[in-house]
Every structure is written in structure tokens, then in C-alpha cells.
Amino acid sequence: MDEMNGIAYQNGGSILLEKVRETVQYIEKQTTIRPKIGIVLGSGLGGFVDQIEDQVVIPYEDIPHFPISTAPGHRGRLVLGRVADREVLCMQGRFHYYEGYSMQEVTYPVRVMQRFGVQSLILTNAAGGLDPQFVPGDLMVIRDHINFLGTNPLIGPNEASFGERFIDMSKPYALDLIETAKRAAKEEQVDLKEGVYVSYSGPSFETAAEIKMFQLLGGSAVGMSTVPEVIVANHSGVRVLAISCITNLGTGILDQPLSGEEVMVVAAEAGEKFQGLLKCILQMMPEENNE
Ligand code: HPA
């Protein structure tokens, strides 16, 4: 057996592919529904699962080959069911690079969702605002990103059945889903911002100098997740919509220290607005994504 960057190969077949198959089979045994929409709920945003009807709940620790959530505010469960008449597969809690997981582990659930049949993925996160116009509690749809993690989940042997070696990233966030999010925001009377998300490994928050650099680079918000998932989704043709909840302004923009607790509290306070928007987006998502 050879191992390279977390992807092991045996007898010419990928062990990653085999693991994904086993994970998918396990999930398929728990429910008859086959959602085409996946949702990842970020820090403090897990309350959205209350909107899901006919829930089938699967704790991550029961799922073969699934990592375990260690981040505060991440429950660590898959919740499948219906919202606004749409079938959804919802991850209540995700995996971050700062937890010590490899990039392959961080993005493993995206591989699983894709093989399970998910075609559109809605990613959510808590983020720090870089745009000084933003206020805590604002929601921002991500138009583009800057990968500042210094690594990439596609490094290593390419599994051709997932996607190509070199993938286009000119439109990593589906333009029609961004438009849908904007229409839903209008309907819900939410002042939805739009911008560029910068990924930073954490778990320390940024310094004031780093925040200044990210502003100069053209970033609108900074956070510790999402970008690896977006890259892997794009690798295998899963369409992405991503929304940040701005829980604070970046270090040094206001003269106050940051804490993880503040992030959680503000995200939870924005919860009602966030849940209303997400539900409306699901209602408005084009039918071809849901058949
Ligand atoms: N920086 C990075 N990640 C974050 C922040 C921040 O200010 N707020 C919430 N997640």
C-alpha cells in the first residue's frame, strides 16, 4: 500500500474512493430520501436544523470513516429531511484545518455528499468583517475567495473519477445561486452583503497587521473554513452557494479584543434572520437542482 498526502492506493484502486463508498452505503441504509441539496451549518448557525421536517439524525461518530467534530458550537450530526418541500442533507457542524485534520479529512464529507447525489451545496460560516461598512450580524454572500491556507485539498494523486487534475476556478460560486440568494434576501428584507472571503487557518485570530493585509488584498471577510470545501465541490461538479455571518469586525478595526464566545453569541443572535433567508433560498432554488 502506498500513501501520499492522505490518499492511499492499493492494487491500483483508491482507498479514498472505497471509504467514500462505504460511508455512502451506511447513510443510504438510514433513510430512503436522496437529497440533491447539501447544507453545511457553520459556527453558531446549527439552529437551522429546527426547520427540518421528518428528520433522520445520524451522529458523526456512528458514520464509518467520518471525522468527529471538535470545534465549539459544532454538534456533529447529519440531519436529513425536508425544508420548504425540498429534501436536504444538513451537516450540523463541520471539520476545520485548525482541528488538526488533513485537508482530505476536512473535505471528506463533500466527497460523500457528491457520491450520495448532492448537486448543490450551501455552505455557511461565521466570519470576521474586513469591510469597515459591515456590522456584526450582517450576512454576506460569497462571490469569490482568496485561499490563504497555504495548502489545497486537491494536492496529491488525482482521483480521476472525482474530477480533473487541474480545475477551473473562474466561477467557484454558482452565479445563478448568488442571484437566487439576492432575490431571497429582498423577499425577506435582509440587507445581504456580497464579497470576497479570505481563508485563514486559525485557530488564533488574525493580528491587526494581517487584517490590514487582507483588506489590501481585496478581501471582504475572513474565516477559518469553507474554502477547502468549495475547492473539492468544484472538483467534482457540485455547485456552491456560500453565506457568511459577520460576527465581528477583524482585529484592530475596532479597538476591542476578539473571542470565540463573541463569535458564537452574535451568530446565534443573527440566527432568525439567517434561518429565514436560508429557507427562502431553498424555496426559490431552481427545480432542476431538486429533482
Ligand atoms: N477571523 C477569523 N475567523 C472568524 C472571525 C475572525 O475575525 N470571526 C468569526 N470567524
XYZ file of C-alpha atoms and ligand atoms in Angstrom:
301
model
C 0.000 0.000 0.000
C 1.283 3.461 -0.895
C 0.268 6.570 0.924
C 0.599 10.077 -0.472
C -0.893 13.136 1.183
C -3.596 11.118 2.840
C -4.775 9.364 -0.315
C -3.769 5.731 -0.182
C -3.733 3.435 -3.172
C -3.922 -0.329 -3.160
C -3.901 -2.608 -6.202
C -4.375 0.459 -8.388
C -7.658 1.448 -6.666
C -8.100 4.437 -4.410
C -8.746 3.713 -0.753
C -10.414 7.139 -0.525
C -12.936 6.060 -3.137
C -13.559 2.789 -1.289
C -14.069 4.608 2.030
C -16.470 7.095 0.454
C -18.440 4.187 -0.983
C -18.756 2.592 2.470
C -19.801 5.863 4.089
C -22.433 6.491 1.409
C -23.780 2.956 1.760
C -24.165 3.460 5.516
C -26.089 6.725 5.055
C -28.280 5.171 2.353
C -29.309 2.476 4.829
C -30.557 5.047 7.355
C -33.115 6.737 5.097
C -34.932 6.474 1.800
C -34.601 10.155 0.918
C -31.915 11.192 -1.580
C -31.447 14.959 -1.283
C -29.858 16.890 -4.126
C -29.135 19.813 -1.808
C -26.461 19.696 0.890
C -26.099 22.306 3.620
C -23.159 22.856 5.976
C -24.019 24.866 9.070
C -21.146 26.905 10.488
C -20.283 28.144 13.986
C -23.379 29.147 15.939
C -25.672 28.562 12.931
C -26.685 24.962 13.729
C -30.133 26.083 14.928
C -31.312 25.865 11.326
C -31.930 22.132 11.805
C -35.077 23.059 13.762
C -36.564 23.983 10.368
C -36.089 20.443 9.055
C -39.180 18.220 8.990
C -39.252 14.401 9.081
C -35.734 14.380 10.466
C -33.371 11.457 10.252
C -30.444 12.258 12.548
C -27.093 10.469 12.241
C -24.323 11.353 14.736
C -20.924 11.621 13.051
C -19.451 9.055 15.431
C -21.820 6.422 14.005
C -20.765 7.048 10.393
C -17.945 4.847 9.059
C -14.799 6.856 8.171
C -16.351 10.194 9.207
C -14.199 12.505 11.351
C -15.566 13.749 14.697
C -16.469 17.434 15.324
C -14.261 19.004 17.968
C -14.958 22.717 17.360
C -17.160 24.599 19.848
C -20.683 25.174 18.528
C -20.465 22.245 16.076
C -22.880 19.498 17.121
C -21.514 16.809 14.846
C -24.630 15.300 13.289
C -26.042 14.747 9.836
C -29.683 15.719 9.673
C -31.666 14.621 6.626
C -35.221 15.728 5.984
C -37.364 18.368 4.290
C -37.380 22.166 4.396
C -39.841 24.155 2.269
C -40.720 20.919 0.447
C -37.103 20.375 -0.553
C -35.141 17.358 0.550
C -31.920 18.390 2.273
C -28.890 16.757 3.804
C -27.615 19.047 6.506
C -24.282 18.895 8.316
C -24.703 20.346 11.779
C -21.046 21.098 12.304
C -18.030 20.823 10.009
C -14.327 19.990 10.179
C -11.617 22.625 10.176
C -7.941 22.509 9.303
C -7.153 24.022 12.724
C -8.596 20.956 14.451
C -5.586 19.073 13.128
C -7.452 17.269 10.364
C -5.770 16.876 6.996
C -7.254 18.759 4.067
C -8.579 15.393 2.823
C -10.357 14.824 6.140
C -11.746 18.375 6.220
C -13.294 17.825 2.795
C -14.268 14.165 3.189
C -17.963 14.980 3.758
C -18.083 16.881 0.461
C -16.823 13.762 -1.336
C -19.502 11.760 0.459
C -22.283 14.227 -0.342
C -21.296 14.270 -4.018
C -21.392 10.475 -4.252
C -24.688 10.448 -2.333
C -26.179 12.576 -5.107
C -25.871 16.136 -3.820
C -25.664 18.557 -6.740
C -25.863 21.900 -4.940
C -24.057 22.690 -1.710
C -24.937 25.600 0.562
C -22.007 26.416 2.833
C -22.368 28.750 5.789
C -19.824 30.116 8.223
C -19.070 32.740 10.845
C -16.537 35.295 9.654
C -14.814 38.497 10.657
C -15.621 41.574 8.580
C -12.778 43.260 6.686
C -15.044 45.849 5.085
C -15.408 48.605 7.710
C -19.002 49.199 6.491
C -20.031 45.777 7.810
C -21.646 45.453 11.229
C -21.816 42.341 13.411
C -24.885 40.311 12.439
C -24.630 41.164 8.731
C -24.969 38.320 6.235
C -22.695 38.199 3.177
C -22.984 36.025 0.080
C -19.528 34.959 -1.090
C -18.729 35.963 -4.679
C -15.114 34.776 -4.742
C -12.378 33.742 -2.349
C -8.686 34.036 -1.599
C -7.170 30.768 -0.402
C -4.693 31.887 2.255
C -4.307 28.461 3.866
C -1.043 27.753 2.076
C -2.323 24.364 1.011
C -5.023 22.834 -1.172
C -7.225 19.765 -0.639
C -6.507 18.545 -4.192
C -2.757 18.174 -3.549
C -1.760 14.551 -4.025
C -2.659 11.933 -6.601
C -5.745 12.944 -8.559
C -8.695 10.571 -8.329
C -9.920 10.896 -11.896
C -13.387 9.542 -11.129
C -13.935 12.623 -8.929
C -12.600 15.189 -11.367
C -9.735 16.511 -13.420
C -6.204 17.259 -12.227
C -6.447 20.988 -12.972
C -9.813 22.599 -12.393
C -11.162 25.950 -13.450
C -11.884 28.331 -10.579
C -13.216 31.290 -12.575
C -16.720 30.778 -11.171
C -16.333 28.753 -7.942
C -19.644 30.130 -6.627
C -22.611 29.470 -8.941
C -23.762 32.808 -10.334
C -27.422 31.794 -10.546
C -27.386 30.683 -6.890
C -25.901 34.057 -5.887
C -28.781 35.709 -7.783
C -31.268 33.412 -6.033
C -29.791 34.394 -2.661
C -30.136 38.068 -3.542
C -33.774 37.627 -4.584
C -34.498 35.722 -1.389
C -32.839 38.488 0.646
C -35.090 41.078 -0.988
C -38.135 38.970 -0.221
C -37.041 38.530 3.402
C -35.967 42.195 3.695
C -32.446 41.174 4.614
C -29.660 43.558 3.658
C -27.448 40.864 2.103
C -23.850 41.972 1.508
C -21.668 40.430 -1.194
C -17.934 39.963 -1.142
C -14.665 38.068 -1.172
C -13.918 35.560 1.599
C -10.335 35.034 2.757
C -9.496 31.705 4.398
C -7.074 31.808 7.303
C -6.016 28.664 9.143
C -6.545 29.931 12.696
C -7.147 28.904 15.403
C -5.564 32.161 16.598
C -7.485 35.143 15.286
C -5.609 37.413 12.885
C -3.326 40.192 14.026
C -4.267 43.777 13.183
C -1.446 43.816 10.594
C -2.823 40.659 8.946
C -6.297 42.185 8.797
C -4.830 45.274 7.120
C -3.084 42.989 4.591
C -6.313 41.095 3.816
C -8.095 44.415 3.273
C -5.354 45.497 0.858
C -5.652 42.173 -0.974
C -9.317 42.848 -1.657
C -10.957 40.676 0.986
C -14.373 41.490 2.458
C -14.427 38.905 5.258
C -12.049 36.397 6.835
C -12.737 32.999 8.360
C -11.288 29.594 9.149
C -13.319 27.277 6.907
C -15.274 26.898 3.650
C -12.540 27.337 1.008
C -11.320 23.688 1.090
C -14.943 22.510 0.745
C -15.524 24.896 -2.164
C -12.430 23.612 -3.991
C -13.441 19.958 -3.575
C -17.056 20.671 -4.577
C -15.791 22.346 -7.749
C -13.502 19.390 -8.411
C -16.485 17.094 -8.841
C -19.010 19.486 -10.341
C -21.059 20.259 -7.226
C -22.489 23.777 -7.456
C -21.781 26.048 -4.480
C -23.563 28.845 -2.678
C -21.808 30.221 0.416
C -23.026 32.677 3.033
C -21.034 34.234 5.866
C -22.471 35.565 9.058
C -20.274 38.518 10.002
C -19.941 38.046 13.755
C -17.330 40.750 14.393
C -15.041 43.150 12.611
C -11.461 41.980 12.027
C -8.837 42.586 14.669
C -7.842 46.225 15.001
C -10.759 47.680 13.004
C -12.468 48.394 16.306
C -10.421 48.882 19.442
C -11.551 45.693 21.177
C -10.261 42.135 21.607
C -11.927 39.133 19.920
C -13.211 35.940 21.482
C -14.672 32.696 20.240
C -17.592 33.205 22.583
C -18.484 36.524 20.939
C -18.498 34.773 17.540
C -20.941 32.168 18.845
C -23.251 34.681 20.556
C -23.540 37.016 17.545
C -24.075 34.099 15.124
C -26.850 32.768 17.349
C -28.429 36.261 17.561
C -28.414 36.524 13.762
C -29.944 33.027 13.690
C -33.533 34.027 12.981
C -32.574 36.282 10.067
C -30.186 33.623 8.758
C -32.747 30.822 9.014
C -35.427 32.896 7.265
C -33.052 33.691 4.416
C -31.895 30.096 4.032
C -35.458 28.777 3.977
C -36.428 31.329 1.346
C -33.361 30.442 -0.761
C -34.375 26.759 -0.644
C -37.886 27.679 -1.785
C -36.513 29.703 -4.686
C -33.798 27.324 -5.811
C -34.364 26.224 -9.396
C -36.264 22.952 -9.692
C -33.586 21.197 -11.772
C -31.410 21.214 -8.653
C -34.040 19.355 -6.708
C -35.363 16.661 -8.960
N -11.379 35.846 11.996
C -11.375 34.567 11.565
N -12.407 33.772 11.698
C -13.518 34.260 12.260
C -13.608 35.577 12.715
C -12.468 36.420 12.573
O -12.453 37.608 12.951
N -14.861 35.756 13.224
C -15.513 34.566 13.066
N -14.700 33.668 12.483
